[in-house]
């Protein structure tokens, strides 16, 4: 049924006010019509619908009073309501029953009995025929005719006609227009959030043109800097609704990056984006065809809810909570309905069922998100799904760098002239340069401990045949007369195509031992200690590094990856000292195969010995073992870990069999950890260890780049060589530690002390330029043994490491890659919506519990049945939802948006409960005006700015705000709009104004959030140690003076000064802030560092002005209130200034202390006592009611 | 305007104040009333039959609350829920018949087995007003005060993780957005002190693994924001922004405030807006707070023997002991709701060592507070509550040895205790099974506890409601039962 328009004026006649439910409603006087929707339903809804309404679970006696079919039905000779006959209606009987057991509502419901006025309404409604009607806001608005008014000269805009017609019907005259100065300050604050400067004020007051005011409004809406300020002003209520903040809100309350979305909102408001687009891109920007980057950024609206990273949290539970929040916020912001109420059961009052809720919810429940997020140290992290959002300059720079890198890489692929010869020279010359000579040897004996036969082959290799035991040792004795031997070469050869005797072809060599004896005394063998080893291939999927062969006694060995890759294998082993004197010696090489992998034995091996110059040892690179870790060892205090040894500190070698704790605390190899990348270690107050063994061919000095969370102690061979006691998050390269390595094995143990939260460790080491690249070492091998694969690797390695042309290009590429990486790191990321490929199945959740889906009640995406349905052909996703929202068939969206715009300027909406247009919401003060504005908004192409302009230039808006004696009783809340409402400024405007009038405000559009002044220690007191928003420090430079909407919003501890003035925590959607008045607000204005500093700068600015003392005081006062002091005001200001002047002249030191507050430099030419006295006066003026209120 | 007309206007407003006062509760102080005059707050008042509290709904037994929240959730098994039979079951698997497939946190859901970890601490029997109560050696002072305490062993909650768990305990709902207990009380009863806020929060940093706090735990949700808790900090400025800037003395602030008053009075004459005067009243209260808070936090007037009773840390600002002394001083001054937080009870591993330290910080001052209140006659109408957000598991998390174990979160049962405020002293209520895993007698849910506490304060939990976004909300949501069995 359409909204009946006639007769409204009748209802607005004189009548006694009544404290009815919901809102203060007027009882239609005399025989005027009683309306179900406005007069009766609120009473029934409040007192009856809980048990006789929509909620089937609560329903009593199978009676629905909200449904005429049930209320009027014959119930066996009687009916709850008999139209036209209240006395025959059971409802009336029960409402008025004398017997308390009979009377409704029952005492057990704690509902108040109906008052006589309420009963009267019910009686008249029944007698008039008990006409039910749909709720006004669920019927799409149509444009009502403009009402006639007697005083045709008063209205300036159509909207004024509605207000005036209403006032005339009540016999009330509107208020006179506000003084120009008052109007000027009002419209500046309402539209831009900042007051006019004295110059702007003076020029407006002096402008006598008839359209001076309209022109001012146009300027404020369309010209810079006002246009940007206007966007910043309008953004604040939008950010409240979208629950935008800079931390995740739960557990660690870690930082997160969503500010590009906030900037998108600012840009859209600045550019007056049509509201239908504004809505669509925020709800479904990611789903639009060929979505632009900006449109996808806009979808961040639905990601700004709280998130959890609490270790034990259950992901499925939070997936539900996130989707519920999105559904509830979307419905509150755009529909003005509290859909969230239907999560657990059918809505008690509004026609919204649980099915409706979950159908709506399912638009938002298929996001590609983890539910429970991991914890990371980066406070600027965007939580997945997210997008990188480069600025235009950043995007251009990225294109340039990637292009240059691609070009250089192409160039690098091309062989440089002369390179082939240079390579040949290198391979020819390296052996002589290092003094490398392969010794002549002859085989004396070769035997196997396990019974295999080692048969010499024509090429000098030995082939294992016959018995094939699980474990074996091959002992080979060679005769040689060489001198100064240093290197052993073990060549493993495929035979014919497999390296190992085990069927998969793999080999694990667990030990190499070397000894010599004189031929005369072959049993008197001298062992040769080994220092270092190198291999061309090391298997990566376990503790299989080549250095394992140097520890012959254990089961750990060098695995050759023979089951995956063919070709020969090369092993070089360096001895600690040269051996061989030139006389004939018997050199014995023992190769052991004692791993847990049975029969992983080389099929064919060839051994060789070589000399090396001592000086050449410096050319061999350090070889590093795998990384190992141990722990955590929990600790009871945060300091104990630094002083307490858990065992590994004293260990000089890495014994992987040693148990360090009463649990199983053994060294374990770390996999998938690259140098320079942080390794994540366990949470808690504890100690973890990592270790490496570095094998140096000669004494070396090596610099390590380390990072740790939190503290770090480094031990080398059991001796402490470095200590850092600190609380921090881990980054690569936080500490540089130089260690002196001795030839052979060097054990490094890193003790990582964690004082809370996650721990981490990063390690990197860089060798000096002298050592050869490990890959280039292949050049030492006899060319004939290398094989084609190794040859190719050698050639590539040589190019990388040694070819001058190649190195030039590599350096050029490296520079650009570093630049690119830095650029990428500086590109902000922002959270966005991203649908799963397959939507999650959704069911009604029993009582809203995540783990109780009602499998019998699956739901499909749909809009609440009472409000309409998706347009035909619309996609069943958020895009389709947006299409429905902005379609003319939608009853709510235009009304809700128009109402919120009205609220922004008038402080209260036409529907005062701007968050609730449902049955429990308030009746609009001017229903036809609201519909007219809603239709106007929609038909103007959703031009929000035109609507703002219309309201701001209306006569209604321009009225004086002075309270009126004649209305104090009749309209105490100014619902009739017979004057303009006086309103305390919002939190942001109060702070911004203080910054602006003092000249401190830094106006810079958008960008990352900024940290302003905040009392010390507040964050630490509530934060977890693991939180990356654990401590607060004001941002650098002028960041502290940015507009308040850019202030870093930590949900667990929102900005204190704003919070004191009713800013919300932004944990959930806030449509309407409360406006309270507390002592804490006074303390902020008096004592907050920001306000004290602003008072000083305001005083400095005033003292720098012209005129005598009175003129200056007047200017200071006017700057803050837009009026000149009158009455006794100037005298009081002067007297107080004089008092402070005397006080600070008597104690200049106190003046100095006061003036030291705040980081803004102080004007050096000003006398301290004088400035301090003015500062106190400015402090008072900034605290005036007239300053923090707009009239 | 004619002076008579202005007088009438003022009268009208005053009548309105009176109406508002009736609808919100007679206890609402004038200052708080003034703050309700924002149009939105006013819109919310008086619009629902069920918010209409003429006074507390019935005669209260308690006038104020001291609520000690043990953030992180202390182990009932190692403190107050004595299970001597577990000694023989060391390292045995928790029987399936006990665990009943209950949901686990993400921290132990991957654990292969659930070995029983008996408490390694000795328990002794302390006299109460029944047949005594077994209390762990970690809590000798609390044990000694048992005849004043009412132990509830059968507390249970719905949340299994800290954040939702604490939010549930403080606001009656696991998700953010609802008003906290203290703000409901401030809303329903107002303040009885003109110089201090009605709801004060004191935080002590703990010894071990500290979970996060959030201002939502003392936030006002959708209630007007003057009902939110005011943090009293162990900082130079105990209340935010309380201290005048350097170089500004008390008389200077008075002179500045006199100027503001004079100018605001002219503003009032110009606008006739009663908000102007309401603001001045708040400014005066702020000025009084500047005096009363330093006097409150200065222990110079305390008898040294009293401070000694609270233990060696009583003179160390911010310690739990000092905050207990402060709590008593706040109670003496009529502050309605005093919330203490002690952080750091989350002992997943290394429990024996950590709980020993935590208990040491807690035990003596808490017992001293109860005794001190009793001695001063304040315990009769002060309700003291001790609670964590849930309990801990009987099975060990991580390695179990004779002297080392950890315990995971356990929502199915845990112990809280109450004192004073018309609660039966010296009793035990509710019982758990031999594993302190399930409740076998008299379960008490969080909403039940809330309903009971409100009841003692003269409020019917089903009638203390606020309409927000079209729905009547209450602290106990849609459930809650007054546990009359524990009331004196």
mmCIF file with all atom_site columns, N, CA, C and O in Angstrom, chain A residues 251 310 636 850 920 962 968 1016 1021-1023 1062 1067 1077 1079 1087 1123 1143-1144 1183, chain B residues 9 35 103 162-163 211 213 216 225 231 233 241 247 252-253 270 282-283 343 353 467:
data_model
loop_
_atom_site.group_PDB
_atom_site.id
_atom_site.type_symbol
_atom_site.label_atom_id
_atom_site.label_alt_id
_atom_site.label_comp_id
_atom_site.label_asym_id
_atom_site.label_entity_id
_atom_site.label_seq_id
_atom_site.pdbx_PDB_ins_code
_atom_site.Cartn_x
_atom_site.Cartn_y
_atom_site.Cartn_z
_atom_site.occupancy
_atom_site.B_iso_or_equiv
_atom_site.pdbx_formal_charge
_atom_site.auth_seq_id
_atom_site.auth_comp_id
_atom_site.auth_asym_id
_atom_site.auth_atom_id
_atom_site.pdbx_PDB_model_num
ATOM 1   N N  . UNK A 1 251  ? 43.430 -9.513  20.111 1.00 0.00 ? 251  UNK A N  1
ATOM 2   C CA . UNK A 1 251  ? 44.660 -10.182 20.537 1.00 0.00 ? 251  UNK A CA 1
ATOM 3   C C  . UNK A 1 251  ? 45.879 -9.264  20.415 1.00 0.00 ? 251  UNK A C  1
ATOM 4   O O  . UNK A 1 251  ? 45.996 -8.334  21.181 1.00 0.00 ? 251  UNK A O  1
ATOM 5   N N  . UNK A 1 310  ? 44.690 -14.604 17.228 1.00 0.00 ? 310  UNK A N  1
ATOM 6   C CA . UNK A 1 310  ? 44.919 -15.252 18.521 1.00 0.00 ? 310  UNK A CA 1
ATOM 7   C C  . UNK A 1 310  ? 45.183 -16.732 18.310 1.00 0.00 ? 310  UNK A C  1
ATOM 8   O O  . UNK A 1 310  ? 44.341 -17.452 17.759 1.00 0.00 ? 310  UNK A O  1
ATOM 9   N N  . UNK A 1 636  ? 61.194 -18.233 33.077 1.00 0.00 ? 636  UNK A N  1
ATOM 10  C CA . UNK A 1 636  ? 60.146 -17.633 33.901 1.00 0.00 ? 636  UNK A CA 1
ATOM 11  C C  . UNK A 1 636  ? 60.207 -16.115 33.917 1.00 0.00 ? 636  UNK A C  1
ATOM 12  O O  . UNK A 1 636  ? 59.231 -15.474 34.243 1.00 0.00 ? 636  UNK A O  1
ATOM 13  N N  . UNK A 1 850  ? 28.397 -20.951 15.123 1.00 0.00 ? 850  UNK A N  1
ATOM 14  C CA . UNK A 1 850  ? 29.129 -21.299 13.906 1.00 0.00 ? 850  UNK A CA 1
ATOM 15  C C  . UNK A 1 850  ? 29.175 -22.792 13.667 1.00 0.00 ? 850  UNK A C  1
ATOM 16  O O  . UNK A 1 850  ? 29.235 -23.256 12.540 1.00 0.00 ? 850  UNK A O  1
ATOM 17  N N  . UNK A 1 920  ? 10.951 -0.301  15.052 1.00 0.00 ? 920  UNK A N  1
ATOM 18  C CA . UNK A 1 920  ? 11.252 0.307   16.332 1.00 0.00 ? 920  UNK A CA 1
ATOM 19  C C  . UNK A 1 920  ? 11.958 1.652   16.185 1.00 0.00 ? 920  UNK A C  1
ATOM 20  O O  . UNK A 1 920  ? 12.277 2.301   17.159 1.00 0.00 ? 920  UNK A O  1
ATOM 21  N N  . UNK A 1 962  ? 19.144 30.605  18.549 1.00 0.00 ? 962  UNK A N  1
ATOM 22  C CA . UNK A 1 962  ? 18.775 31.025  19.897 1.00 0.00 ? 962  UNK A CA 1
ATOM 23  C C  . UNK A 1 962  ? 17.546 30.229  20.360 1.00 0.00 ? 962  UNK A C  1
ATOM 24  O O  . UNK A 1 962  ? 16.575 30.047  19.625 1.00 0.00 ? 962  UNK A O  1
ATOM 25  N N  . UNK A 1 968  ? 9.943  26.027  24.334 1.00 0.00 ? 968  UNK A N  1
ATOM 26  C CA . UNK A 1 968  ? 10.692 25.243  25.315 1.00 0.00 ? 968  UNK A CA 1
ATOM 27  C C  . UNK A 1 968  ? 9.886  24.048  25.794 1.00 0.00 ? 968  UNK A C  1
ATOM 28  O O  . UNK A 1 968  ? 10.423 22.958  25.989 1.00 0.00 ? 968  UNK A O  1
ATOM 29  N N  . UNK A 1 1016 ? 52.006 9.084   27.494 1.00 0.00 ? 1016 UNK A N  1
ATOM 30  C CA . UNK A 1 1016 ? 52.994 8.003   27.405 1.00 0.00 ? 1016 UNK A CA 1
ATOM 31  C C  . UNK A 1 1016 ? 52.474 6.736   28.083 1.00 0.00 ? 1016 UNK A C  1
ATOM 32  O O  . UNK A 1 1016 ? 51.758 6.795   29.075 1.00 0.00 ? 1016 UNK A O  1
ATOM 33  N N  . UNK A 1 1021 ? 50.434 -0.527  28.286 1.00 0.00 ? 1021 UNK A N  1
ATOM 34  C CA . UNK A 1 1021 ? 49.680 -1.066  29.408 1.00 0.00 ? 1021 UNK A CA 1
ATOM 35  C C  . UNK A 1 1021 ? 48.664 -2.102  28.984 1.00 0.00 ? 1021 UNK A C  1
ATOM 36  O O  . UNK A 1 1021 ? 48.251 -2.936  29.780 1.00 0.00 ? 1021 UNK A O  1
ATOM 37  N N  . UNK A 1 1022 ? 48.217 -2.050  27.743 1.00 0.00 ? 1022 UNK A N  1
ATOM 38  C CA . UNK A 1 1022 ? 47.210 -3.022  27.315 1.00 0.00 ? 1022 UNK A CA 1
ATOM 39  C C  . UNK A 1 1022 ? 47.738 -4.029  26.296 1.00 0.00 ? 1022 UNK A C  1
ATOM 40  O O  . UNK A 1 1022 ? 47.091 -5.035  26.038 1.00 0.00 ? 1022 UNK A O  1
ATOM 41  N N  . UNK A 1 1023 ? 48.921 -3.777  25.736 1.00 0.00 ? 1023 UNK A N  1
ATOM 42  C CA . UNK A 1 1023 ? 49.343 -4.599  24.595 1.00 0.00 ? 1023 UNK A CA 1
ATOM 43  C C  . UNK A 1 1023 ? 50.037 -5.882  25.037 1.00 0.00 ? 1023 UNK A C  1
ATOM 44  O O  . UNK A 1 1023 ? 50.600 -5.966  26.118 1.00 0.00 ? 1023 UNK A O  1
ATOM 45  N N  . UNK A 1 1062 ? 33.870 11.477  22.455 1.00 0.00 ? 1062 UNK A N  1
ATOM 46  C CA . UNK A 1 1062 ? 32.868 10.549  21.907 1.00 0.00 ? 1062 UNK A CA 1
ATOM 47  C C  . UNK A 1 1062 ? 33.223 9.912   20.572 1.00 0.00 ? 1062 UNK A C  1
ATOM 48  O O  . UNK A 1 1062 ? 32.341 9.376   19.903 1.00 0.00 ? 1062 UNK A O  1
ATOM 49  N N  . UNK A 1 1067 ? 35.361 -0.567  16.578 1.00 0.00 ? 1067 UNK A N  1
ATOM 50  C CA . UNK A 1 1067 ? 35.362 -2.029  16.559 1.00 0.00 ? 1067 UNK A CA 1
ATOM 51  C C  . UNK A 1 1067 ? 34.151 -2.563  15.817 1.00 0.00 ? 1067 UNK A C  1
ATOM 52  O O  . UNK A 1 1067 ? 34.158 -3.672  15.333 1.00 0.00 ? 1067 UNK A O  1
ATOM 53  N N  . UNK A 1 1077 ? 29.106 14.974  27.729 1.00 0.00 ? 1077 UNK A N  1
ATOM 54  C CA . UNK A 1 1077 ? 29.716 16.128  28.352 1.00 0.00 ? 1077 UNK A CA 1
ATOM 55  C C  . UNK A 1 1077 ? 30.316 15.612  29.644 1.00 0.00 ? 1077 UNK A C  1
ATOM 56  O O  . UNK A 1 1077 ? 29.595 15.258  30.565 1.00 0.00 ? 1077 UNK A O  1
ATOM 57  N N  . UNK A 1 1079 ? 33.853 15.444  32.579 1.00 0.00 ? 1079 UNK A N  1
ATOM 58  C CA . UNK A 1 1079 ? 35.007 16.187  33.097 1.00 0.00 ? 1079 UNK A CA 1
ATOM 59  C C  . UNK A 1 1079 ? 36.263 15.918  32.276 1.00 0.00 ? 1079 UNK A C  1
ATOM 60  O O  . UNK A 1 1079 ? 37.119 16.797  32.140 1.00 0.00 ? 1079 UNK A O  1
ATOM 61  N N  . UNK A 1 1087 ? 44.723 20.529  29.330 1.00 0.00 ? 1087 UNK A N  1
ATOM 62  C CA . UNK A 1 1087 ? 46.043 19.975  29.640 1.00 0.00 ? 1087 UNK A CA 1
ATOM 63  C C  . UNK A 1 1087 ? 46.683 19.118  28.563 1.00 0.00 ? 1087 UNK A C  1
ATOM 64  O O  . UNK A 1 1087 ? 47.867 18.802  28.661 1.00 0.00 ? 1087 UNK A O  1
ATOM 65  N N  . UNK A 1 1123 ? 32.936 35.875  16.625 1.00 0.00 ? 1123 UNK A N  1
ATOM 66  C CA . UNK A 1 1123 ? 32.227 37.106  17.008 1.00 0.00 ? 1123 UNK A CA 1
ATOM 67  C C  . UNK A 1 1123 ? 33.142 37.972  17.872 1.00 0.00 ? 1123 UNK A C  1
ATOM 68  O O  . UNK A 1 1123 ? 34.127 37.481  18.457 1.00 0.00 ? 1123 UNK A O  1
ATOM 69  N N  . UNK A 1 1143 ? 51.503 37.362  37.417 1.00 0.00 ? 1143 UNK A N  1
ATOM 70  C CA . UNK A 1 1143 ? 51.935 36.079  37.976 1.00 0.00 ? 1143 UNK A CA 1
ATOM 71  C C  . UNK A 1 1143 ? 53.230 35.584  37.305 1.00 0.00 ? 1143 UNK A C  1
ATOM 72  O O  . UNK A 1 1143 ? 54.143 35.113  37.956 1.00 0.00 ? 1143 UNK A O  1
ATOM 73  N N  . UNK A 1 1144 ? 53.290 35.692  35.990 1.00 0.00 ? 1144 UNK A N  1
ATOM 74  C CA . UNK A 1 1144 ? 54.481 35.162  35.311 1.00 0.00 ? 1144 UNK A CA 1
ATOM 75  C C  . UNK A 1 1144 ? 55.653 36.126  35.345 1.00 0.00 ? 1144 UNK A C  1
ATOM 76  O O  . UNK A 1 1144 ? 56.805 35.692  35.251 1.00 0.00 ? 1144 UNK A O  1
ATOM 77  N N  . UNK A 1 1183 ? 38.823 26.719  25.426 1.00 0.00 ? 1183 UNK A N  1
ATOM 78  C CA . UNK A 1 1183 ? 37.945 25.862  26.228 1.00 0.00 ? 1183 UNK A CA 1
ATOM 79  C C  . UNK A 1 1183 ? 36.526 26.389  26.319 1.00 0.00 ? 1183 UNK A C  1
ATOM 80  O O  . UNK A 1 1183 ? 35.684 25.765  26.952 1.00 0.00 ? 1183 UNK A O  1
ATOM 81  N N  . UNK B 2 9    ? 11.969 29.134  31.179 1.00 0.00 ? 9    UNK B N  1
ATOM 82  C CA . UNK B 2 9    ? 12.704 28.237  30.290 1.00 0.00 ? 9    UNK B CA 1
ATOM 83  C C  . UNK B 2 9    ? 13.585 27.301  31.122 1.00 0.00 ? 9    UNK B C  1
ATOM 84  O O  . UNK B 2 9    ? 13.611 26.096  30.913 1.00 0.00 ? 9    UNK B O  1
ATOM 85  N N  . UNK B 2 35   ? 25.378 15.480  31.678 1.00 0.00 ? 35   UNK B N  1
ATOM 86  C CA . UNK B 2 35   ? 26.037 14.967  30.487 1.00 0.00 ? 35   UNK B CA 1
ATOM 87  C C  . UNK B 2 35   ? 25.062 14.235  29.594 1.00 0.00 ? 35   UNK B C  1
ATOM 88  O O  . UNK B 2 35   ? 25.352 13.960  28.452 1.00 0.00 ? 35   UNK B O  1
ATOM 89  N N  . UNK B 2 103  ? 35.438 -29.566 22.301 1.00 0.00 ? 103  UNK B N  1
ATOM 90  C CA . UNK B 2 103  ? 36.293 -28.846 21.367 1.00 0.00 ? 103  UNK B CA 1
ATOM 91  C C  . UNK B 2 103  ? 37.542 -28.323 22.075 1.00 0.00 ? 103  UNK B C  1
ATOM 92  O O  . UNK B 2 103  ? 37.521 -28.005 23.249 1.00 0.00 ? 103  UNK B O  1
ATOM 93  N N  . UNK B 2 162  ? 41.163 -16.166 24.912 1.00 0.00 ? 162  UNK B N  1
ATOM 94  C CA . UNK B 2 162  ? 41.187 -15.032 25.846 1.00 0.00 ? 162  UNK B CA 1
ATOM 95  C C  . UNK B 2 162  ? 40.311 -13.873 25.416 1.00 0.00 ? 162  UNK B C  1
ATOM 96  O O  . UNK B 2 162  ? 39.507 -13.364 26.187 1.00 0.00 ? 162  UNK B O  1
ATOM 97  N N  . UNK B 2 163  ? 40.548 -13.436 24.191 1.00 0.00 ? 163  UNK B N  1
ATOM 98  C CA . UNK B 2 163  ? 39.895 -12.217 23.755 1.00 0.00 ? 163  UNK B CA 1
ATOM 99  C C  . UNK B 2 163  ? 38.370 -12.324 23.872 1.00 0.00 ? 163  UNK B C  1
ATOM 100 O O  . UNK B 2 163  ? 37.741 -11.523 24.554 1.00 0.00 ? 163  UNK B O  1
ATOM 101 N N  . UNK B 2 211  ? 48.342 -11.637 28.071 1.00 0.00 ? 211  UNK B N  1
ATOM 102 C CA . UNK B 2 211  ? 47.399 -11.468 26.980 1.00 0.00 ? 211  UNK B CA 1
ATOM 103 C C  . UNK B 2 211  ? 47.043 -9.992  26.848 1.00 0.00 ? 211  UNK B C  1
ATOM 104 O O  . UNK B 2 211  ? 47.325 -9.203  27.734 1.00 0.00 ? 211  UNK B O  1
ATOM 105 N N  . UNK B 2 213  ? 44.908 -6.547  26.692 1.00 0.00 ? 213  UNK B N  1
ATOM 106 C CA . UNK B 2 213  ? 43.709 -5.897  27.208 1.00 0.00 ? 213  UNK B CA 1
ATOM 107 C C  . UNK B 2 213  ? 43.198 -4.996  26.100 1.00 0.00 ? 213  UNK B C  1
ATOM 108 O O  . UNK B 2 213  ? 43.912 -4.682  25.160 1.00 0.00 ? 213  UNK B O  1
ATOM 109 N N  . UNK B 2 216  ? 37.814 -1.888  25.186 1.00 0.00 ? 216  UNK B N  1
ATOM 110 C CA . UNK B 2 216  ? 36.428 -2.353  25.159 1.00 0.00 ? 216  UNK B CA 1
ATOM 111 C C  . UNK B 2 216  ? 36.035 -3.039  26.452 1.00 0.00 ? 216  UNK B C  1
ATOM 112 O O  . UNK B 2 216  ? 34.876 -3.078  26.808 1.00 0.00 ? 216  UNK B O  1
ATOM 113 N N  . UNK B 2 225  ? 28.951 7.664   26.257 1.00 0.00 ? 225  UNK B N  1
ATOM 114 C CA . UNK B 2 225  ? 30.339 7.323   26.577 1.00 0.00 ? 225  UNK B CA 1
ATOM 115 C C  . UNK B 2 225  ? 30.795 7.822   27.941 1.00 0.00 ? 225  UNK B C  1
ATOM 116 O O  . UNK B 2 225  ? 31.864 7.441   28.395 1.00 0.00 ? 225  UNK B O  1
ATOM 117 N N  . UNK B 2 231  ? 40.478 4.979   33.477 1.00 0.00 ? 231  UNK B N  1
ATOM 118 C CA . UNK B 2 231  ? 41.683 4.304   33.959 1.00 0.00 ? 231  UNK B CA 1
ATOM 119 C C  . UNK B 2 231  ? 42.419 5.173   34.956 1.00 0.00 ? 231  UNK B C  1
ATOM 120 O O  . UNK B 2 231  ? 42.637 6.357   34.715 1.00 0.00 ? 231  UNK B O  1
ATOM 121 N N  . UNK B 2 233  ? 45.989 5.347   36.508 1.00 0.00 ? 233  UNK B N  1
ATOM 122 C CA . UNK B 2 233  ? 47.267 4.761   36.130 1.00 0.00 ? 233  UNK B CA 1
ATOM 123 C C  . UNK B 2 233  ? 48.353 5.087   37.131 1.00 0.00 ? 233  UNK B C  1
ATOM 124 O O  . UNK B 2 233  ? 48.297 6.104   37.811 1.00 0.00 ? 233  UNK B O  1
ATOM 125 N N  . UNK B 2 241  ? 45.353 13.343  31.390 1.00 0.00 ? 241  UNK B N  1
ATOM 126 C CA . UNK B 2 241  ? 45.299 14.812  31.271 1.00 0.00 ? 241  UNK B CA 1
ATOM 127 C C  . UNK B 2 241  ? 44.949 15.516  32.583 1.00 0.00 ? 241  UNK B C  1
ATOM 128 O O  . UNK B 2 241  ? 44.557 16.676  32.584 1.00 0.00 ? 241  UNK B O  1
ATOM 129 N N  . UNK B 2 247  ? 54.357 24.843  34.965 1.00 0.00 ? 247  UNK B N  1
ATOM 130 C CA . UNK B 2 247  ? 54.263 26.297  34.998 1.00 0.00 ? 247  UNK B CA 1
ATOM 131 C C  . UNK B 2 247  ? 52.850 26.806  35.256 1.00 0.00 ? 247  UNK B C  1
ATOM 132 O O  . UNK B 2 247  ? 52.625 28.005  35.266 1.00 0.00 ? 247  UNK B O  1
ATOM 133 N N  . UNK B 2 252  ? 46.277 29.253  39.161 1.00 0.00 ? 252  UNK B N  1
ATOM 134 C CA . UNK B 2 252  ? 46.214 29.668  37.753 1.00 0.00 ? 252  UNK B CA 1
ATOM 135 C C  . UNK B 2 252  ? 45.029 28.998  37.060 1.00 0.00 ? 252  UNK B C  1
ATOM 136 O O  . UNK B 2 252  ? 44.309 29.621  36.293 1.00 0.00 ? 252  UNK B O  1
ATOM 137 N N  . UNK B 2 253  ? 44.884 27.712  37.336 1.00 0.00 ? 253  UNK B N  1
ATOM 138 C CA . UNK B 2 253  ? 43.763 27.005  36.712 1.00 0.00 ? 253  UNK B CA 1
ATOM 139 C C  . UNK B 2 253  ? 42.442 27.596  37.190 1.00 0.00 ? 253  UNK B C  1
ATOM 140 O O  . UNK B 2 253  ? 41.514 27.778  36.407 1.00 0.00 ? 253  UNK B O  1
ATOM 141 N N  . UNK B 2 270  ? 23.208 34.739  25.926 1.00 0.00 ? 270  UNK B N  1
ATOM 142 C CA . UNK B 2 270  ? 23.044 35.013  24.505 1.00 0.00 ? 270  UNK B CA 1
ATOM 143 C C  . UNK B 2 270  ? 22.251 33.909  23.809 1.00 0.00 ? 270  UNK B C  1
ATOM 144 O O  . UNK B 2 270  ? 21.482 34.160  22.898 1.00 0.00 ? 270  UNK B O  1
ATOM 145 N N  . UNK B 2 282  ? 30.538 20.399  34.487 1.00 0.00 ? 282  UNK B N  1
ATOM 146 C CA . UNK B 2 282  ? 31.564 19.389  34.251 1.00 0.00 ? 282  UNK B CA 1
ATOM 147 C C  . UNK B 2 282  ? 32.962 19.968  34.432 1.00 0.00 ? 282  UNK B C  1
ATOM 148 O O  . UNK B 2 282  ? 33.875 19.293  34.924 1.00 0.00 ? 282  UNK B O  1
ATOM 149 N N  . UNK B 2 283  ? 33.152 21.214  34.035 1.00 0.00 ? 283  UNK B N  1
ATOM 150 C CA . UNK B 2 283  ? 34.448 21.853  34.226 1.00 0.00 ? 283  UNK B CA 1
ATOM 151 C C  . UNK B 2 283  ? 34.760 21.939  35.715 1.00 0.00 ? 283  UNK B C  1
ATOM 152 O O  . UNK B 2 283  ? 35.898 21.688  36.145 1.00 0.00 ? 283  UNK B O  1
ATOM 153 N N  . UNK B 2 343  ? 47.468 -9.024  35.025 1.00 0.00 ? 343  UNK B N  1
ATOM 154 C CA . UNK B 2 343  ? 47.765 -9.718  33.771 1.00 0.00 ? 343  UNK B CA 1
ATOM 155 C C  . UNK B 2 343  ? 48.741 -10.866 34.006 1.00 0.00 ? 343  UNK B C  1
ATOM 156 O O  . UNK B 2 343  ? 49.519 -10.821 34.934 1.00 0.00 ? 343  UNK B O  1
ATOM 157 N N  . UNK B 2 353  ? 56.366 -22.796 37.766 1.00 0.00 ? 353  UNK B N  1
ATOM 158 C CA . UNK B 2 353  ? 57.199 -21.649 38.087 1.00 0.00 ? 353  UNK B CA 1
ATOM 159 C C  . UNK B 2 353  ? 56.421 -20.340 37.965 1.00 0.00 ? 353  UNK B C  1
ATOM 160 O O  . UNK B 2 353  ? 56.496 -19.461 38.806 1.00 0.00 ? 353  UNK B O  1
ATOM 161 N N  . UNK B 2 467  ? 17.671 0.474   24.996 1.00 0.00 ? 467  UNK B N  1
ATOM 162 C CA . UNK B 2 467  ? 17.253 0.224   23.629 1.00 0.00 ? 467  UNK B CA 1
ATOM 163 C C  . UNK B 2 467  ? 18.283 0.822   22.673 1.00 0.00 ? 467  UNK B C  1
ATOM 164 O O  . UNK B 2 467  ? 18.647 1.986   22.778 1.00 0.00 ? 467  UNK B O  1
#
